[in-house]
Amino acid sequence: MQEYSAYYGTACIIFSVYLLIKGFTAASRQRSEDHSTTLVPAYVYGILASILLTVGLGFFKPSLPWWGYRLIFPGTTMLFPAVIYLVGRRPPKPHLDRVDA
């Protein structure tokens, strides 16, 4: 198991990046004009990418301070879905004044 930890860690990090990119594309697709929906909400990809990044870094056993391990998972769990949300946010609709209608 010890000799394969670098492979498992690399696979988790690569899959995490893939899920993050998939979340960006799903969010941009939802932002488009036709407002196409997806089976999985876009921010879920960010949460899954955060979990895989944390697991992948755990395989590498980085030497972090005691507070470093406690910040990786919550930090990325808040950051990744927030960035995906900002990518997929729709522009505000213009205010239509119907006085002349």
Short mmCIF file of N, CA, C and O in Angstrom, two decimals:
data_model
loop_
_atom_site.label_atom_id
_atom_site.label_comp_id
_atom_site.label_asym_id
_atom_site.label_seq_id
_atom_site.Cartn_x
_atom_site.Cartn_y
_atom_site.Cartn_z
N MET A 1 0.82 -1.19 0.00
CA MET A 1 0.00 0.00 0.00
C MET A 1 0.87 1.26 0.00
O MET A 1 0.55 2.22 -0.68
N GLN A 2 1.97 1.23 0.74
CA GLN A 2 2.82 2.40 0.86
C GLN A 2 3.44 2.79 -0.49
O GLN A 2 3.55 3.96 -0.80
N GLU A 3 3.83 1.80 -1.27
CA GLU A 3 4.48 2.10 -2.54
C GLU A 3 3.49 2.63 -3.58
O GLU A 3 3.87 3.25 -4.55
N TYR A 4 2.21 2.38 -3.39
CA TYR A 4 1.20 2.86 -4.34
C TYR A 4 0.57 4.17 -3.91
O TYR A 4 -0.29 4.68 -4.63
N SER A 5 0.94 4.72 -2.78
CA SER A 5 0.27 5.92 -2.30
C SER A 5 0.49 7.11 -3.23
O SER A 5 -0.41 7.94 -3.38
N ALA A 6 1.64 7.21 -3.86
CA ALA A 6 1.87 8.31 -4.81
C ALA A 6 0.95 8.18 -6.02
O ALA A 6 0.44 9.19 -6.54
N TYR A 7 0.73 6.96 -6.48
CA TYR A 7 -0.17 6.75 -7.62
C TYR A 7 -1.61 7.08 -7.26
O TYR A 7 -2.32 7.72 -8.03
N TYR A 8 -2.05 6.62 -6.08
CA TYR A 8 -3.42 6.92 -5.64
C TYR A 8 -3.60 8.42 -5.44
O TYR A 8 -4.64 8.99 -5.81
N GLY A 9 -2.62 9.07 -4.84
CA GLY A 9 -2.70 10.51 -4.63
C GLY A 9 -2.76 11.28 -5.93
O GLY A 9 -3.55 12.21 -6.07
N THR A 10 -1.94 10.89 -6.89
CA THR A 10 -1.94 11.55 -8.19
C THR A 10 -3.26 11.33 -8.91
O THR A 10 -3.81 12.26 -9.51
N ALA A 11 -3.79 10.11 -8.84
CA ALA A 11 -5.07 9.82 -9.49
C ALA A 11 -6.19 10.65 -8.86
O ALA A 11 -7.05 11.18 -9.58
N CYS A 12 -6.19 10.77 -7.54
CA CYS A 12 -7.23 11.56 -6.87
C CYS A 12 -7.14 13.03 -7.25
O CYS A 12 -8.16 13.68 -7.49
N ILE A 13 -5.93 13.56 -7.33
CA ILE A 13 -5.78 14.97 -7.66
C ILE A 13 -6.16 15.23 -9.13
O ILE A 13 -6.82 16.23 -9.43
N ILE A 14 -5.78 14.34 -10.02
CA ILE A 14 -6.16 14.50 -11.43
C ILE A 14 -7.68 14.41 -11.59
O ILE A 14 -8.29 15.20 -12.31
N PHE A 15 -8.30 13.46 -10.91
CA PHE A 15 -9.76 13.34 -10.98
C PHE A 15 -10.44 14.55 -10.34
O PHE A 15 -11.50 14.98 -10.78
N SER A 16 -9.82 15.11 -9.31
CA SER A 16 -10.35 16.32 -8.68
C SER A 16 -10.34 17.49 -9.66
O SER A 16 -11.31 18.24 -9.75
N VAL A 17 -9.25 17.65 -10.40
CA VAL A 17 -9.17 18.72 -11.40
C VAL A 17 -10.19 18.48 -12.50
O VAL A 17 -10.85 19.42 -12.96
N TYR A 18 -10.36 17.22 -12.91
CA TYR A 18 -11.37 16.89 -13.92
C TYR A 18 -12.77 17.27 -13.45
O TYR A 18 -13.55 17.88 -14.20
N LEU A 19 -13.10 16.94 -12.20
CA LEU A 19 -14.43 17.28 -11.68
C LEU A 19 -14.61 18.79 -11.55
O LEU A 19 -15.71 19.31 -11.77
N LEU A 20 -13.55 19.50 -11.22
CA LEU A 20 -13.64 20.95 -11.13
C LEU A 20 -13.91 21.56 -12.50
O LEU A 20 -14.77 22.44 -12.64
N ILE A 21 -13.22 21.07 -13.52
CA ILE A 21 -13.46 21.56 -14.89
C ILE A 21 -14.86 21.18 -15.35
O ILE A 21 -15.55 21.98 -15.99
N LYS A 22 -15.31 19.98 -15.01
CA LYS A 22 -16.67 19.55 -15.36
C LYS A 22 -17.71 20.44 -14.67
O LYS A 22 -18.74 20.78 -15.25
N GLY A 23 -17.43 20.85 -13.45
CA GLY A 23 -18.32 21.76 -12.75
C GLY A 23 -18.37 23.13 -13.40
O GLY A 23 -19.44 23.74 -13.51
N PHE A 24 -17.21 23.61 -13.88
CA PHE A 24 -17.18 24.89 -14.58
C PHE A 24 -18.00 24.83 -15.87
O PHE A 24 -18.75 25.75 -16.18
N THR A 25 -17.84 23.73 -16.62
CA THR A 25 -18.59 23.62 -17.87
C THR A 25 -20.09 23.46 -17.61
O THR A 25 -20.90 24.01 -18.35
N ALA A 26 -20.46 22.72 -16.57
CA ALA A 26 -21.89 22.58 -16.24
C ALA A 26 -22.46 23.92 -15.82
O ALA A 26 -23.59 24.27 -16.18
N ALA A 27 -21.70 24.70 -15.06
CA ALA A 27 -22.19 26.01 -14.63
C ALA A 27 -22.31 26.97 -15.81
O ALA A 27 -23.30 27.71 -15.90
N SER A 28 -21.36 26.94 -16.71
CA SER A 28 -21.45 27.83 -17.87
C SER A 28 -22.58 27.41 -18.80
O SER A 28 -23.22 28.24 -19.44
N ARG A 29 -22.85 26.10 -18.87
CA ARG A 29 -23.97 25.62 -19.68
C ARG A 29 -25.30 26.07 -19.08
O ARG A 29 -26.22 26.43 -19.79
N GLN A 30 -25.39 26.06 -17.75
CA GLN A 30 -26.61 26.51 -17.09
C GLN A 30 -26.79 28.02 -17.24
O GLN A 30 -27.89 28.53 -17.16
N ARG A 31 -25.69 28.74 -17.43
CA ARG A 31 -25.77 30.18 -17.57
C ARG A 31 -26.20 30.59 -18.96
O ARG A 31 -26.62 31.73 -19.18
N SER A 32 -26.12 29.70 -19.92
CA SER A 32 -26.38 30.06 -21.31
C SER A 32 -27.81 30.53 -21.52
O SER A 32 -28.66 30.45 -20.63
N GLU A 33 -28.08 30.97 -22.71
CA GLU A 33 -29.37 31.56 -23.05
C GLU A 33 -30.53 30.59 -22.87
O GLU A 33 -31.59 30.97 -22.40
N ASP A 34 -30.33 29.35 -23.26
CA ASP A 34 -31.43 28.39 -23.18
C ASP A 34 -31.62 27.82 -21.78
O ASP A 34 -32.55 27.07 -21.54
N HIS A 35 -30.74 28.16 -20.83
CA HIS A 35 -30.84 27.73 -19.44
C HIS A 35 -31.00 26.22 -19.33
O HIS A 35 -31.89 25.72 -18.63
N SER A 36 -30.15 25.52 -20.02
CA SER A 36 -30.23 24.06 -19.98
C SER A 36 -29.91 23.56 -18.58
O SER A 36 -29.04 24.09 -17.90
N THR A 37 -30.61 22.56 -18.17
CA THR A 37 -30.40 22.01 -16.84
C THR A 37 -29.52 20.78 -16.95
O THR A 37 -29.41 20.16 -18.00
N THR A 38 -28.90 20.45 -15.84
CA THR A 38 -28.07 19.25 -15.79
C THR A 38 -28.64 18.31 -14.73
O THR A 38 -29.40 18.73 -13.86
N LEU A 39 -28.26 17.06 -14.83
CA LEU A 39 -28.75 16.08 -13.88
C LEU A 39 -28.21 16.34 -12.47
O LEU A 39 -28.92 16.23 -11.49
N VAL A 40 -26.93 16.73 -12.40
CA VAL A 40 -26.29 17.03 -11.12
C VAL A 40 -26.06 18.53 -11.07
O VAL A 40 -25.52 19.11 -12.01
N PRO A 41 -26.45 19.21 -9.98
CA PRO A 41 -26.17 20.64 -9.88
C PRO A 41 -24.67 20.91 -9.95
O PRO A 41 -23.86 20.11 -9.48
N ALA A 42 -24.31 22.03 -10.51
CA ALA A 42 -22.90 22.31 -10.81
C ALA A 42 -22.04 22.37 -9.55
O ALA A 42 -20.90 21.93 -9.55
N TYR A 43 -22.57 22.90 -8.46
CA TYR A 43 -21.75 23.05 -7.26
C TYR A 43 -21.40 21.72 -6.61
O TYR A 43 -20.45 21.62 -5.85
N VAL A 44 -22.14 20.66 -6.91
CA VAL A 44 -21.83 19.34 -6.36
C VAL A 44 -20.48 18.86 -6.89
O VAL A 44 -19.72 18.20 -6.18
N TYR A 45 -20.17 19.22 -8.14
CA TYR A 45 -18.86 18.87 -8.68
C TYR A 45 -17.74 19.52 -7.86
O TYR A 45 -16.68 18.94 -7.67
N GLY A 46 -17.97 20.73 -7.39
CA GLY A 46 -16.97 21.40 -6.56
C GLY A 46 -16.77 20.71 -5.23
O GLY A 46 -15.65 20.59 -4.73
N ILE A 47 -17.85 20.22 -4.64
CA ILE A 47 -17.74 19.51 -3.36
C ILE A 47 -17.01 18.19 -3.55
O ILE A 47 -16.13 17.82 -2.76
N LEU A 48 -17.34 17.46 -4.62
CA LEU A 48 -16.64 16.20 -4.89
C LEU A 48 -15.16 16.44 -5.21
O LEU A 48 -14.30 15.66 -4.78
N ALA A 49 -14.86 17.52 -5.93
CA ALA A 49 -13.47 17.85 -6.21
C ALA A 49 -12.72 18.17 -4.93
O ALA A 49 -11.55 17.80 -4.77
N SER A 50 -13.38 18.82 -3.99
CA SER A 50 -12.75 19.14 -2.71
C SER A 50 -12.45 17.87 -1.92
O SER A 50 -11.36 17.74 -1.33
N ILE A 51 -13.38 16.95 -1.91
CA ILE A 51 -13.16 15.69 -1.19
C ILE A 51 -11.99 14.92 -1.81
O ILE A 51 -11.11 14.44 -1.10
N LEU A 52 -11.97 14.83 -3.14
CA LEU A 52 -10.89 14.10 -3.80
C LEU A 52 -9.54 14.79 -3.63
O LEU A 52 -8.51 14.13 -3.50
N LEU A 53 -9.52 16.11 -3.61
CA LEU A 53 -8.27 16.82 -3.38
C LEU A 53 -7.74 16.55 -1.98
O LEU A 53 -6.55 16.30 -1.79
N THR A 54 -8.63 16.55 -1.00
CA THR A 54 -8.22 16.27 0.37
C THR A 54 -7.71 14.84 0.51
O THR A 54 -6.68 14.60 1.16
N VAL A 55 -8.39 13.88 -0.09
CA VAL A 55 -7.94 12.49 -0.04
C VAL A 55 -6.61 12.33 -0.77
O VAL A 55 -5.70 11.65 -0.29
N GLY A 56 -6.49 12.97 -1.93
CA GLY A 56 -5.25 12.88 -2.70
C GLY A 56 -4.06 13.46 -1.95
O GLY A 56 -2.97 12.89 -1.96
N LEU A 57 -4.26 14.59 -1.29
CA LEU A 57 -3.17 15.16 -0.49
C LEU A 57 -2.86 14.29 0.72
O LEU A 57 -1.72 14.26 1.17
N GLY A 58 -3.86 13.60 1.24
CA GLY A 58 -3.63 12.69 2.35
C GLY A 58 -2.72 11.53 1.98
O GLY A 58 -1.95 11.04 2.81
N PHE A 59 -2.78 11.10 0.72
CA PHE A 59 -1.89 10.02 0.28
C PHE A 59 -0.43 10.48 0.23
O PHE A 59 0.47 9.69 0.41
N PHE A 60 -0.21 11.76 -0.03
CA PHE A 60 1.15 12.28 -0.10
C PHE A 60 1.75 12.58 1.28
O PHE A 60 2.95 12.77 1.39
N LYS A 61 0.89 12.66 2.29
CA LYS A 61 1.31 12.95 3.66
C LYS A 61 2.21 14.18 3.72
O LYS A 61 3.37 14.10 4.12
N PRO A 62 1.67 15.35 3.34
CA PRO A 62 2.50 16.56 3.38
C PRO A 62 2.77 16.97 4.83
O PRO A 62 2.00 16.69 5.74
N SER A 63 3.89 17.59 5.05
CA SER A 63 4.22 18.05 6.40
C SER A 63 3.70 19.47 6.56
O SER A 63 4.35 20.44 6.17
N LEU A 64 2.51 19.55 7.08
CA LEU A 64 1.86 20.84 7.32
C LEU A 64 1.81 21.11 8.81
O LEU A 64 1.88 20.18 9.62
N PRO A 65 1.67 22.37 9.20
CA PRO A 65 1.45 22.65 10.62
C PRO A 65 0.12 22.05 11.09
O PRO A 65 -0.70 21.64 10.28
N TRP A 66 -0.11 22.03 12.36
CA TRP A 66 -1.31 21.38 12.90
C TRP A 66 -2.59 22.00 12.36
O TRP A 66 -3.58 21.33 12.19
N TRP A 67 -2.58 23.30 12.05
CA TRP A 67 -3.78 23.96 11.55
C TRP A 67 -3.93 23.78 10.03
O TRP A 67 -4.99 24.03 9.49
N GLY A 68 -2.88 23.36 9.33
CA GLY A 68 -2.95 23.21 7.89
C GLY A 68 -3.92 22.14 7.44
O GLY A 68 -4.66 22.32 6.48
N TYR A 69 -3.91 21.02 8.15
CA TYR A 69 -4.83 19.93 7.80
C TYR A 69 -6.28 20.32 8.06
O TYR A 69 -7.17 19.85 7.38
N ARG A 70 -6.49 21.16 9.04
CA ARG A 70 -7.86 21.56 9.37
C ARG A 70 -8.40 22.61 8.43
O ARG A 70 -9.59 22.88 8.43
N LEU A 71 -7.54 23.21 7.62
CA LEU A 71 -8.00 24.24 6.68
C LEU A 71 -8.17 23.74 5.25
O LEU A 71 -8.88 24.36 4.47
N ILE A 72 -7.54 22.64 4.90
CA ILE A 72 -7.60 22.17 3.51
C ILE A 72 -9.02 21.82 3.11
O ILE A 72 -9.55 22.35 2.13
N PHE A 73 -9.66 20.93 3.83
CA PHE A 73 -10.99 20.47 3.41
C PHE A 73 -12.05 21.56 3.52
O PHE A 73 -12.76 21.81 2.55
N PRO A 74 -12.21 22.25 4.67
CA PRO A 74 -13.25 23.29 4.71
C PRO A 74 -12.96 24.44 3.75
O PRO A 74 -13.88 24.99 3.15
N GLY A 75 -11.69 24.77 3.58
CA GLY A 75 -11.36 25.86 2.67
C GLY A 75 -11.71 25.55 1.24
O GLY A 75 -12.33 26.36 0.54
N THR A 76 -11.34 24.37 0.78
CA THR A 76 -11.66 24.01 -0.60
C THR A 76 -13.13 23.69 -0.77
O THR A 76 -13.69 23.92 -1.84
N THR A 77 -13.79 23.21 0.28
CA THR A 77 -15.22 22.93 0.18
C THR A 77 -16.02 24.22 0.04
O THR A 77 -17.07 24.23 -0.59
N MET A 78 -15.51 25.31 0.60
CA MET A 78 -16.19 26.59 0.41
C MET A 78 -15.73 27.28 -0.87
O MET A 78 -16.51 27.94 -1.54
N LEU A 79 -14.46 27.11 -1.23
CA LEU A 79 -13.91 27.83 -2.38
C LEU A 79 -14.39 27.27 -3.71
O LEU A 79 -14.84 28.03 -4.58
N PHE A 80 -14.30 25.97 -3.91
CA PHE A 80 -14.63 25.38 -5.20
C PHE A 80 -16.10 25.62 -5.59
O PHE A 80 -16.36 26.09 -6.69
N PRO A 81 -17.09 25.32 -4.72
CA PRO A 81 -18.47 25.61 -5.12
C PRO A 81 -18.74 27.10 -5.30
O PRO A 81 -19.54 27.49 -6.14
N ALA A 82 -18.05 27.95 -4.53
CA ALA A 82 -18.25 29.39 -4.68
C ALA A 82 -17.76 29.87 -6.04
O ALA A 82 -18.43 30.68 -6.70
N VAL A 83 -16.62 29.37 -6.49
CA VAL A 83 -16.12 29.75 -7.81
C VAL A 83 -17.03 29.21 -8.90
O VAL A 83 -17.33 29.92 -9.87
N ILE A 84 -17.51 27.99 -8.74
CA ILE A 84 -18.44 27.42 -9.72
C ILE A 84 -19.74 28.23 -9.74
O ILE A 84 -20.31 28.49 -10.80
N TYR A 85 -20.19 28.67 -8.57
CA TYR A 85 -21.39 29.51 -8.52
C TYR A 85 -21.17 30.83 -9.26
O TYR A 85 -22.04 31.28 -10.00
N LEU A 86 -20.01 31.43 -9.06
CA LEU A 86 -19.73 32.69 -9.75
C LEU A 86 -19.64 32.51 -11.26
O LEU A 86 -20.06 33.39 -12.02
N VAL A 87 -19.12 31.36 -11.70
CA VAL A 87 -19.06 31.09 -13.14
C VAL A 87 -20.46 30.92 -13.70
O VAL A 87 -20.78 31.42 -14.78
N GLY A 88 -21.33 30.26 -12.98
CA GLY A 88 -22.66 29.95 -13.49
C GLY A 88 -23.73 30.96 -13.17
O GLY A 88 -24.88 30.79 -13.55
N ARG A 89 -23.36 32.03 -12.48
CA ARG A 89 -24.37 33.03 -12.10
C ARG A 89 -24.89 33.74 -13.34
O ARG A 89 -24.13 34.19 -14.19
N ARG A 90 -26.18 33.85 -13.42
CA ARG A 90 -26.80 34.53 -14.56
C ARG A 90 -26.78 36.03 -14.32
O ARG A 90 -26.92 36.49 -13.20
N PRO A 91 -26.61 36.79 -15.38
CA PRO A 91 -26.64 38.24 -15.22
C PRO A 91 -28.03 38.69 -14.79
O PRO A 91 -29.03 38.04 -15.12
N PRO A 92 -28.11 39.76 -14.05
CA PRO A 92 -29.44 40.21 -13.61
C PRO A 92 -30.30 40.62 -14.79
O PRO A 92 -29.81 41.17 -15.78
N LYS A 93 -31.58 40.34 -14.67
CA LYS A 93 -32.51 40.70 -15.73
C LYS A 93 -32.74 42.21 -15.69
O LYS A 93 -32.83 42.79 -14.62
N PRO A 94 -32.85 42.81 -16.85
CA PRO A 94 -33.11 44.27 -16.85
C PRO A 94 -34.50 44.54 -16.30
O PRO A 94 -35.45 43.79 -16.53
N HIS A 95 -34.59 45.63 -15.58
CA HIS A 95 -35.87 46.01 -15.01
C HIS A 95 -36.75 46.58 -16.12
O HIS A 95 -36.41 47.58 -16.76
N LEU A 96 -37.86 45.95 -16.34
CA LEU A 96 -38.75 46.38 -17.41
C LEU A 96 -39.86 47.23 -16.80
O LEU A 96 -40.60 46.79 -15.93
N ASP A 97 -39.95 48.45 -17.26
CA ASP A 97 -41.01 49.34 -16.79
C ASP A 97 -42.18 49.21 -17.75
O ASP A 97 -42.07 49.53 -18.94
N ARG A 98 -43.30 48.76 -17.26
CA ARG A 98 -44.45 48.49 -18.11
C ARG A 98 -45.46 49.64 -18.10
O ARG A 98 -46.64 49.43 -18.28
N VAL A 99 -45.00 50.84 -17.87
CA VAL A 99 -45.92 51.97 -17.87
C VAL A 99 -46.46 52.22 -19.26
O VAL A 99 -47.63 52.54 -19.45
N ASP A 100 -45.60 52.03 -20.26
CA ASP A 100 -46.02 52.32 -21.64
C ASP A 100 -46.75 51.15 -22.28
O ASP A 100 -47.21 51.28 -23.41
N ALA A 101 -46.89 50.04 -21.62
CA ALA A 101 -47.49 48.87 -22.24
C ALA A 101 -49.00 48.94 -22.22
O ALA A 101 -49.65 49.58 -21.52
#
